[in-house]
Amino acid sequence: MPQDTEQPSNSQSNLPNDNALHTSTTSHVNSDDDALNGSHKNNSMEHSHTLQHSHAVEDIHAGSHIDSSDVDSHHSDNHIKATEELDNDDLPEEISEEDKETIKKVASDDNLSQAKSYASILVEQVIHAKETFQRSLGSLFTSAFTAGLEIGISFFVILSAFALLNDVLPSRYAMVLSSLLYPIGFIIVVIGQSLLFTEQTSLLSLPVLNKIEPLHKLLRLWGIVIAGNIVGGCIFAALMIGLGLHMHLFTDHAIDAYAEHILGFEWWVIFGSAVLAGWMMGVAAWLVTSARDTLSRIVLVTLITGSIGFLGLHHSIVGNIEVFSALLYGNTVSLWHYLVFLVVVLVGNTVGGVVFVAVLKNRTFLFEIEKVKEQTAEARAKIDRRRF
């Protein structure tokens, strides 16, 4: 960024310890030798990147080593640097200041016309998850309860479509075609930002994987979200599915047919299907974070959840409504079948979301961090050689 006055050669000497040297090296890893020679014209500001989240300007200033004049000028260009946006409190306390600066560099993302960087997506998810950890228990449960109600809209519409199509098509084709309406409730939940367990499974585990939050808080959070989703779904089934029966949108035979479509497998098949569904929901959460606009998010949610519905994969929260409806209004499902199904699918969804998305994505990010640290060390060594 251009400056009003020329910076003296020791312009960073007022920074504590070795932070001055590190600030220079982390923002010039990929620069040429002239930049590494310490021209101190702040070209790094031109290469800085944006990370979309809601930190205040005061937090931005407190968490960075940028002068206030630089911040004001930078805001005038409507271009906020990732190292300004990302607060050190968002990162584990155990890591060094040098590593924190490196993570900020890797999470950089400046071109709004291109997809977000891999690290930018992950860091944004960690920040969002950390904010969820800080919400009150009442807020968490209410949001999860709302999601349980909203996701029931998918089953209500699917069941109505199945009953209609079943009169003109073979049952199997009617089931598949009606399942294409599966994304409706998910779009409402994701765009409305309610807490849905399968969407939040991998997301909420990221602060724990990065040692920002303890495991017991994650388990408590999962418990609250699951409870809210299930209670909301059961109330929706009791009220709205009963309403649909009285409106003659579908019959109890249609409810039993859909329950058989869900329960008609060995437990290990249901578990494997739930793992795949949890994996796909974790991928959906990742892709939604990568999208920059609402329309893109809707398209992504439709593609992923529509595929889950088309394949007949087992989703714990929607499946809860499907099987509980059959328990209340059908003739084939017992309480034992309902409870066993719910436990198996919840565990499967959790494994799919945490292992195949959160752990692997986080591990890939750590490998990228190590690579940038090596590049930074090389840049620092080159500067040291030029100084002496």
Short mmCIF file of C-alpha atoms in Angstrom, two decimals:
data_model
loop_
_atom_site.label_atom_id
_atom_site.label_comp_id
_atom_site.label_asym_id
_atom_site.label_seq_id
_atom_site.Cartn_x
_atom_site.Cartn_y
_atom_site.Cartn_z
CA MET A 1 0.00 0.00 0.00
CA PRO A 2 1.44 3.42 -0.87
CA GLN A 3 2.61 5.52 2.06
CA ASP A 4 2.62 9.33 2.47
CA THR A 5 6.21 9.27 3.72
CA GLU A 6 9.11 7.00 2.98
CA GLN A 7 9.62 4.31 5.61
CA PRO A 8 13.07 4.18 7.19
CA SER A 9 15.04 0.97 6.96
CA ASN A 10 14.34 0.12 10.58
CA SER A 11 10.59 0.79 10.44
CA GLN A 12 9.75 -2.46 12.21
CA SER A 13 12.23 -2.08 15.01
CA ASN A 14 9.49 -1.01 17.41
CA LEU A 15 7.77 -4.42 17.21
CA PRO A 16 8.39 -6.69 20.23
CA ASN A 17 10.91 -9.52 20.07
CA ASP A 18 11.15 -11.10 16.63
CA ASN A 19 7.64 -10.22 15.49
CA ALA A 20 8.93 -7.50 13.19
CA LEU A 21 11.03 -9.99 11.30
CA HIS A 22 8.22 -12.52 11.24
CA THR A 23 5.65 -10.01 10.00
CA SER A 24 7.94 -9.27 7.08
CA THR A 25 8.68 -12.89 6.24
CA THR A 26 5.15 -14.31 6.51
CA SER A 27 3.75 -11.73 4.14
CA HIS A 28 6.57 -12.10 1.62
CA VAL A 29 6.96 -15.86 1.27
CA ASN A 30 6.23 -15.83 -2.40
CA SER A 31 7.78 -12.43 -3.20
CA ASP A 32 10.93 -11.87 -5.24
CA ASP A 33 14.39 -11.06 -3.86
CA ASP A 34 13.76 -7.31 -3.90
CA ALA A 35 10.75 -7.73 -1.63
CA LEU A 36 12.75 -10.01 0.66
CA ASN A 37 15.52 -7.36 0.75
CA GLY A 38 13.23 -5.26 2.94
CA SER A 39 11.90 -2.52 0.72
CA HIS A 40 9.29 -1.95 3.46
CA LYS A 41 6.71 -0.51 1.11
CA ASN A 42 4.08 -2.80 2.55
CA ASN A 43 3.47 -4.66 -0.70
CA SER A 44 2.11 -7.43 1.47
CA MET A 45 -1.05 -5.38 1.82
CA GLU A 46 -1.65 -5.87 -1.90
CA HIS A 47 -1.39 -9.61 -1.45
CA SER A 48 -3.48 -9.79 1.72
CA HIS A 49 -6.73 -11.68 1.63
CA THR A 50 -10.22 -11.45 3.05
CA LEU A 51 -11.84 -13.84 5.46
CA GLN A 52 -15.59 -13.35 5.83
CA HIS A 53 -16.69 -13.23 9.47
CA SER A 54 -18.05 -10.72 11.95
CA HIS A 55 -15.12 -9.49 14.10
CA ALA A 56 -15.34 -5.83 15.12
CA VAL A 57 -12.76 -3.31 13.97
CA GLU A 58 -11.42 -3.04 17.52
CA ASP A 59 -10.72 -6.80 17.60
CA ILE A 60 -9.12 -6.56 14.20
CA HIS A 61 -6.75 -3.82 15.36
CA ALA A 62 -5.94 -5.59 18.64
CA GLY A 63 -5.15 -8.91 16.96
CA SER A 64 -2.69 -7.58 14.37
CA HIS A 65 0.61 -5.70 14.08
CA ILE A 66 -0.69 -3.14 11.55
CA ASP A 67 -0.53 0.57 12.36
CA SER A 68 -3.86 2.35 12.79
CA SER A 69 -3.16 4.52 9.74
CA ASP A 70 -2.73 1.39 7.64
CA VAL A 71 -6.02 -0.03 8.97
CA ASP A 72 -7.95 3.16 8.22
CA SER A 73 -6.53 3.36 4.71
CA HIS A 74 -7.18 -0.30 4.15
CA HIS A 75 -10.82 0.02 5.20
CA SER A 76 -11.23 2.88 2.76
CA ASP A 77 -10.48 0.39 0.01
CA ASN A 78 -13.09 -2.02 1.43
CA HIS A 79 -10.44 -4.72 1.51
CA ILE A 80 -9.75 -6.24 4.94
CA LYS A 81 -6.66 -8.29 5.48
CA ALA A 82 -7.02 -11.84 6.81
CA THR A 83 -4.37 -11.21 9.46
CA GLU A 84 -6.46 -8.28 10.68
CA GLU A 85 -9.73 -10.22 10.60
CA LEU A 86 -8.46 -13.38 12.30
CA ASP A 87 -8.04 -12.91 16.04
CA ASN A 88 -5.32 -14.80 17.90
CA ASP A 89 -8.00 -15.97 20.33
CA ASP A 90 -9.48 -18.00 17.48
CA LEU A 91 -6.35 -20.16 17.48
CA PRO A 92 -5.09 -22.63 20.10
CA GLU A 93 -3.15 -21.05 22.97
CA GLU A 94 -0.53 -23.80 22.79
CA ILE A 95 0.89 -22.73 19.43
CA SER A 96 3.51 -20.05 19.13
CA GLU A 97 2.98 -16.53 17.84
CA GLU A 98 4.99 -17.47 14.78
CA ASP A 99 2.65 -20.37 14.00
CA LYS A 100 -0.38 -18.15 14.50
CA GLU A 101 0.95 -15.68 11.94
CA THR A 102 1.64 -18.58 9.58
CA ILE A 103 -1.94 -19.84 9.91
CA LYS A 104 -3.20 -16.36 9.12
CA LYS A 105 -1.06 -16.31 6.00
CA VAL A 106 -2.30 -19.71 4.81
CA ALA A 107 -5.91 -18.68 5.41
CA SER A 108 -5.51 -15.71 3.06
CA ASP A 109 -8.10 -15.23 0.33
CA ASP A 110 -8.16 -12.00 -1.69
CA ASN A 111 -9.86 -12.66 -5.01
CA LEU A 112 -13.64 -12.52 -4.72
CA SER A 113 -14.02 -13.74 -8.30
CA GLN A 114 -12.41 -17.07 -7.45
CA ALA A 115 -13.25 -19.87 -5.04
CA LYS A 116 -12.16 -19.43 -1.44
CA SER A 117 -8.87 -21.00 -0.49
CA TYR A 118 -8.86 -24.33 1.30
CA ALA A 119 -7.46 -22.85 4.50
CA SER A 120 -9.84 -19.91 4.39
CA ILE A 121 -12.82 -22.29 4.41
CA LEU A 122 -11.46 -24.28 7.33
CA VAL A 123 -10.54 -21.25 9.43
CA GLU A 124 -13.95 -19.71 8.77
CA GLN A 125 -15.61 -22.94 9.91
CA VAL A 126 -13.50 -23.01 13.08
CA ILE A 127 -14.48 -19.41 13.88
CA HIS A 128 -18.16 -20.10 13.25
CA ALA A 129 -18.02 -23.26 15.39
CA LYS A 130 -16.31 -21.36 18.20
CA GLU A 131 -19.11 -18.79 18.15
CA THR A 132 -21.62 -21.65 18.45
CA PHE A 133 -19.76 -22.95 21.52
CA GLN A 134 -20.21 -19.53 23.13
CA ARG A 135 -24.00 -19.40 22.67
CA SER A 136 -26.31 -19.91 25.63
CA LEU A 137 -27.91 -23.32 26.20
CA GLY A 138 -31.37 -21.85 25.65
CA SER A 139 -30.34 -20.34 22.33
CA LEU A 140 -28.77 -23.62 21.19
CA PHE A 141 -31.78 -25.73 22.10
CA THR A 142 -34.28 -23.30 20.55
CA SER A 143 -32.33 -23.17 17.29
CA ALA A 144 -32.02 -26.97 17.21
CA PHE A 145 -35.72 -27.36 18.04
CA THR A 146 -36.56 -25.02 15.17
CA ALA A 147 -34.41 -27.08 12.81
CA GLY A 148 -36.24 -30.25 13.89
CA LEU A 149 -39.55 -28.63 12.98
CA GLU A 150 -38.28 -27.20 9.70
CA ILE A 151 -36.68 -30.42 8.47
CA GLY A 152 -40.06 -32.12 8.87
CA ILE A 153 -41.35 -30.08 5.95
CA SER A 154 -39.29 -32.30 3.66
CA PHE A 155 -41.03 -35.46 4.85
CA PHE A 156 -44.47 -33.85 4.74
CA VAL A 157 -44.02 -32.87 1.09
CA ILE A 158 -42.34 -36.17 0.16
CA LEU A 159 -45.12 -38.21 1.73
CA SER A 160 -47.80 -36.17 -0.06
CA ALA A 161 -46.01 -36.58 -3.40
CA PHE A 162 -45.51 -40.31 -2.83
CA ALA A 163 -49.21 -40.85 -2.08
CA LEU A 164 -50.13 -38.99 -5.26
CA LEU A 165 -47.59 -40.70 -7.53
CA ASN A 166 -48.29 -44.13 -6.09
CA ASP A 167 -51.70 -44.06 -7.75
CA VAL A 168 -50.21 -43.76 -11.24
CA LEU A 169 -46.72 -45.31 -10.96
CA PRO A 170 -45.23 -48.46 -9.47
CA SER A 171 -44.42 -47.93 -5.79
CA ARG A 172 -40.65 -48.04 -6.31
CA TYR A 173 -40.67 -45.28 -8.93
CA ALA A 174 -43.09 -43.21 -6.89
CA MET A 175 -40.71 -43.50 -3.92
CA VAL A 176 -37.67 -42.39 -5.92
CA LEU A 177 -39.40 -39.46 -7.62
CA SER A 178 -40.92 -38.16 -4.40
CA SER A 179 -37.52 -38.37 -2.70
CA LEU A 180 -36.24 -35.67 -5.07
CA LEU A 181 -38.16 -33.20 -2.86
CA TYR A 182 -35.83 -34.08 0.02
CA PRO A 183 -33.83 -30.81 -0.11
CA ILE A 184 -36.75 -28.51 0.76
CA GLY A 185 -36.40 -28.74 4.53
CA PHE A 186 -32.60 -28.66 4.34
CA ILE A 187 -32.64 -25.44 2.32
CA ILE A 188 -34.89 -23.85 4.95
CA VAL A 189 -32.57 -25.00 7.76
CA VAL A 190 -29.24 -24.10 6.13
CA ILE A 191 -30.23 -20.72 4.73
CA GLY A 192 -32.16 -19.92 7.92
CA GLN A 193 -29.07 -20.93 9.95
CA SER A 194 -30.85 -23.21 12.40
CA LEU A 195 -28.75 -25.88 14.13
CA LEU A 196 -29.09 -29.27 12.44
CA PHE A 197 -27.01 -32.06 13.97
CA THR A 198 -25.73 -33.70 10.79
CA GLU A 199 -24.74 -30.36 9.29
CA GLN A 200 -23.02 -29.28 12.52
CA THR A 201 -21.32 -32.62 13.36
CA SER A 202 -18.07 -32.01 11.52
CA LEU A 203 -18.23 -28.24 11.95
CA LEU A 204 -18.46 -28.33 15.75
CA SER A 205 -15.68 -30.88 16.09
CA LEU A 206 -13.08 -28.59 14.47
CA PRO A 207 -12.35 -26.45 17.58
CA VAL A 208 -11.81 -29.68 19.54
CA LEU A 209 -9.49 -31.12 16.90
CA ASN A 210 -7.49 -27.89 17.03
CA LYS A 211 -7.45 -27.87 20.88
CA ILE A 212 -9.43 -24.65 21.13
CA GLU A 213 -12.38 -26.21 22.97
CA PRO A 214 -12.47 -29.29 25.27
CA LEU A 215 -14.14 -32.57 24.29
CA HIS A 216 -16.73 -32.48 27.08
CA LYS A 217 -18.12 -29.18 25.76
CA LEU A 218 -18.47 -30.73 22.30
CA LEU A 219 -20.36 -33.73 23.70
CA ARG A 220 -22.66 -31.43 25.66
CA LEU A 221 -23.24 -29.31 22.58
CA TRP A 222 -24.00 -32.35 20.43
CA GLY A 223 -26.42 -33.57 23.10
CA ILE A 224 -28.31 -30.27 23.13
CA VAL A 225 -28.53 -30.12 19.32
CA ILE A 226 -29.62 -33.76 19.02
CA ALA A 227 -32.25 -33.32 21.74
CA GLY A 228 -33.63 -30.18 20.12
CA ASN A 229 -33.72 -31.77 16.65
CA ILE A 230 -35.46 -34.92 17.89
CA VAL A 231 -38.01 -33.14 20.06
CA GLY A 232 -38.84 -30.72 17.25
CA GLY A 233 -39.13 -33.58 14.75
CA CYS A 234 -41.37 -35.65 17.02
CA ILE A 235 -43.69 -32.69 17.63
CA PHE A 236 -43.85 -32.05 13.88
CA ALA A 237 -44.70 -35.71 13.27
CA ALA A 238 -47.39 -35.72 15.94
CA LEU A 239 -49.06 -32.54 14.69
CA MET A 240 -48.39 -32.10 10.99
CA ILE A 241 -48.45 -35.73 9.87
CA GLY A 242 -51.71 -36.12 11.76
CA LEU A 243 -52.98 -33.00 9.99
CA GLY A 244 -51.98 -34.46 6.62
CA LEU A 245 -53.94 -37.62 7.36
CA HIS A 246 -57.06 -35.60 8.11
CA MET A 247 -56.51 -33.54 4.97
CA HIS A 248 -56.34 -36.81 3.00
CA LEU A 249 -52.93 -35.87 1.55
CA PHE A 250 -51.72 -39.40 2.34
CA THR A 251 -52.82 -42.51 4.22
CA ASP A 252 -51.42 -44.65 7.00
CA HIS A 253 -50.44 -47.20 4.32
CA ALA A 254 -48.19 -44.58 2.72
CA ILE A 255 -46.60 -43.87 6.12
CA ASP A 256 -45.94 -47.60 6.66
CA ALA A 257 -44.51 -47.95 3.15
CA TYR A 258 -42.05 -45.17 3.77
CA ALA A 259 -41.07 -46.59 7.16
CA GLU A 260 -40.39 -49.96 5.52
CA HIS A 261 -38.29 -48.15 2.92
CA ILE A 262 -36.17 -46.86 5.83
CA LEU A 263 -36.14 -49.86 8.19
CA GLY A 264 -36.08 -52.78 5.77
CA PHE A 265 -32.34 -53.50 6.15
CA GLU A 266 -29.92 -55.21 8.52
CA TRP A 267 -28.55 -52.89 11.22
CA TRP A 268 -25.05 -52.86 9.73
CA VAL A 269 -26.46 -51.80 6.37
CA ILE A 270 -28.30 -48.94 8.04
CA PHE A 271 -25.11 -48.00 9.88
CA GLY A 272 -23.04 -47.95 6.67
CA SER A 273 -25.72 -45.93 4.90
CA ALA A 274 -25.76 -43.47 7.83
CA VAL A 275 -21.96 -43.10 7.65
CA LEU A 276 -22.21 -42.17 3.97
CA ALA A 277 -25.07 -39.75 4.67
CA GLY A 278 -23.06 -38.10 7.48
CA TRP A 279 -20.08 -37.84 5.17
CA MET A 280 -22.18 -36.17 2.48
CA MET A 281 -23.72 -33.76 5.01
CA GLY A 282 -20.22 -32.83 6.20
CA VAL A 283 -19.24 -32.18 2.59
CA ALA A 284 -22.39 -30.06 2.21
CA ALA A 285 -21.37 -27.93 5.21
CA TRP A 286 -17.89 -27.53 3.71
CA LEU A 287 -19.26 -26.50 0.31
CA VAL A 288 -21.80 -24.10 1.82
CA THR A 289 -18.93 -22.33 3.62
CA SER A 290 -16.98 -22.16 0.35
CA ALA A 291 -19.87 -20.45 -1.46
CA ARG A 292 -19.98 -16.65 -1.56
CA ASP A 293 -23.69 -16.09 -2.23
CA THR A 294 -27.07 -17.49 -1.19
CA LEU A 295 -27.99 -18.86 -4.61
CA SER A 296 -24.81 -20.94 -4.72
CA ARG A 297 -25.57 -22.31 -1.26
CA ILE A 298 -29.08 -23.31 -2.31
CA VAL A 299 -27.75 -25.12 -5.38
CA LEU A 300 -25.13 -26.97 -3.34
CA VAL A 301 -27.57 -28.00 -0.61
CA THR A 302 -30.04 -29.18 -3.26
CA LEU A 303 -27.45 -31.31 -5.03
CA ILE A 304 -26.07 -32.97 -1.91
CA THR A 305 -29.28 -33.58 0.04
CA GLY A 306 -31.16 -34.44 -3.15
CA SER A 307 -28.60 -37.19 -3.72
CA ILE A 308 -29.11 -38.45 -0.16
CA GLY A 309 -32.85 -38.65 -0.76
CA PHE A 310 -32.52 -40.24 -4.20
CA LEU A 311 -30.18 -42.95 -2.86
CA GLY A 312 -32.36 -43.58 0.19
CA LEU A 313 -29.48 -42.98 2.62
CA HIS A 314 -30.23 -42.80 6.32
CA HIS A 315 -30.32 -39.34 7.87
CA SER A 316 -30.90 -39.35 11.61
CA ILE A 317 -33.07 -36.23 11.93
CA VAL A 318 -35.28 -36.81 8.89
CA GLY A 319 -35.32 -40.54 9.66
CA ASN A 320 -36.50 -39.76 13.18
CA ILE A 321 -39.59 -38.06 11.76
CA GLU A 322 -40.20 -40.81 9.20
CA VAL A 323 -40.05 -43.67 11.72
CA PHE A 324 -41.74 -41.79 14.58
CA SER A 325 -44.66 -40.98 12.25
CA ALA A 326 -45.05 -44.69 11.56
CA LEU A 327 -44.86 -45.39 15.30
CA LEU A 328 -47.72 -42.96 15.94
CA TYR A 329 -49.93 -43.45 12.90
CA GLY A 330 -48.77 -46.65 11.20
CA ASN A 331 -49.13 -50.32 11.98
CA THR A 332 -45.65 -51.83 11.52
CA VAL A 333 -43.17 -49.98 13.77
CA SER A 334 -42.62 -50.71 17.47
CA LEU A 335 -40.98 -48.45 20.05
CA TRP A 336 -37.96 -50.79 20.19
CA HIS A 337 -37.45 -50.60 16.42
CA TYR A 338 -37.66 -46.84 16.59
CA LEU A 339 -35.10 -46.49 19.40
CA VAL A 340 -32.59 -48.94 17.88
CA PHE A 341 -32.88 -47.23 14.51
CA LEU A 342 -32.31 -43.81 16.04
CA VAL A 343 -29.16 -44.85 17.93
CA VAL A 344 -27.60 -46.66 14.96
CA VAL A 345 -28.21 -43.79 12.55
CA LEU A 346 -27.01 -41.11 14.97
CA VAL A 347 -23.74 -42.96 15.51
CA GLY A 348 -23.32 -43.56 11.78
CA ASN A 349 -23.95 -39.92 10.89
CA THR A 350 -21.47 -38.81 13.55
CA VAL A 351 -18.74 -41.13 12.30
CA GLY A 352 -19.27 -40.02 8.70
CA GLY A 353 -19.19 -36.31 9.51
CA VAL A 354 -16.27 -36.32 11.95
CA VAL A 355 -13.92 -38.92 10.46
CA PHE A 356 -14.38 -38.43 6.73
CA VAL A 357 -14.74 -34.65 6.74
CA ALA A 358 -13.47 -32.93 9.88
CA VAL A 359 -10.42 -35.10 10.59
CA LEU A 360 -9.26 -35.43 6.99
CA LYS A 361 -9.88 -31.80 6.07
CA ASN A 362 -8.14 -30.62 9.22
CA ARG A 363 -5.16 -32.90 8.60
CA THR A 364 -4.80 -31.57 5.06
CA PHE A 365 -4.78 -28.03 6.45
CA LEU A 366 -2.02 -28.91 8.92
CA PHE A 367 0.12 -30.28 6.09
CA GLU A 368 -0.37 -26.98 4.26
CA ILE A 369 0.67 -25.08 7.38
CA GLU A 370 3.91 -27.08 7.58
CA LYS A 371 4.68 -26.26 3.96
CA VAL A 372 4.22 -22.52 4.48
CA LYS A 373 6.31 -22.64 7.66
CA GLU A 374 9.17 -24.14 5.64
CA GLN A 375 8.82 -21.42 3.02
CA THR A 376 8.78 -18.76 5.75
CA ALA A 377 11.91 -20.19 7.35
CA GLU A 378 13.69 -20.07 3.99
CA ALA A 379 12.62 -16.45 3.46
CA ARG A 380 13.83 -15.54 6.96
CA ALA A 381 17.19 -17.19 6.36
CA LYS A 382 17.58 -15.24 3.12
CA ILE A 383 16.89 -11.95 4.92
CA ASP A 384 19.38 -12.84 7.65
CA ARG A 385 22.06 -13.52 5.03
CA ARG A 386 21.45 -10.15 3.40
CA ARG A 387 21.62 -8.35 6.76
CA PHE A 388 24.96 -9.85 7.67
#
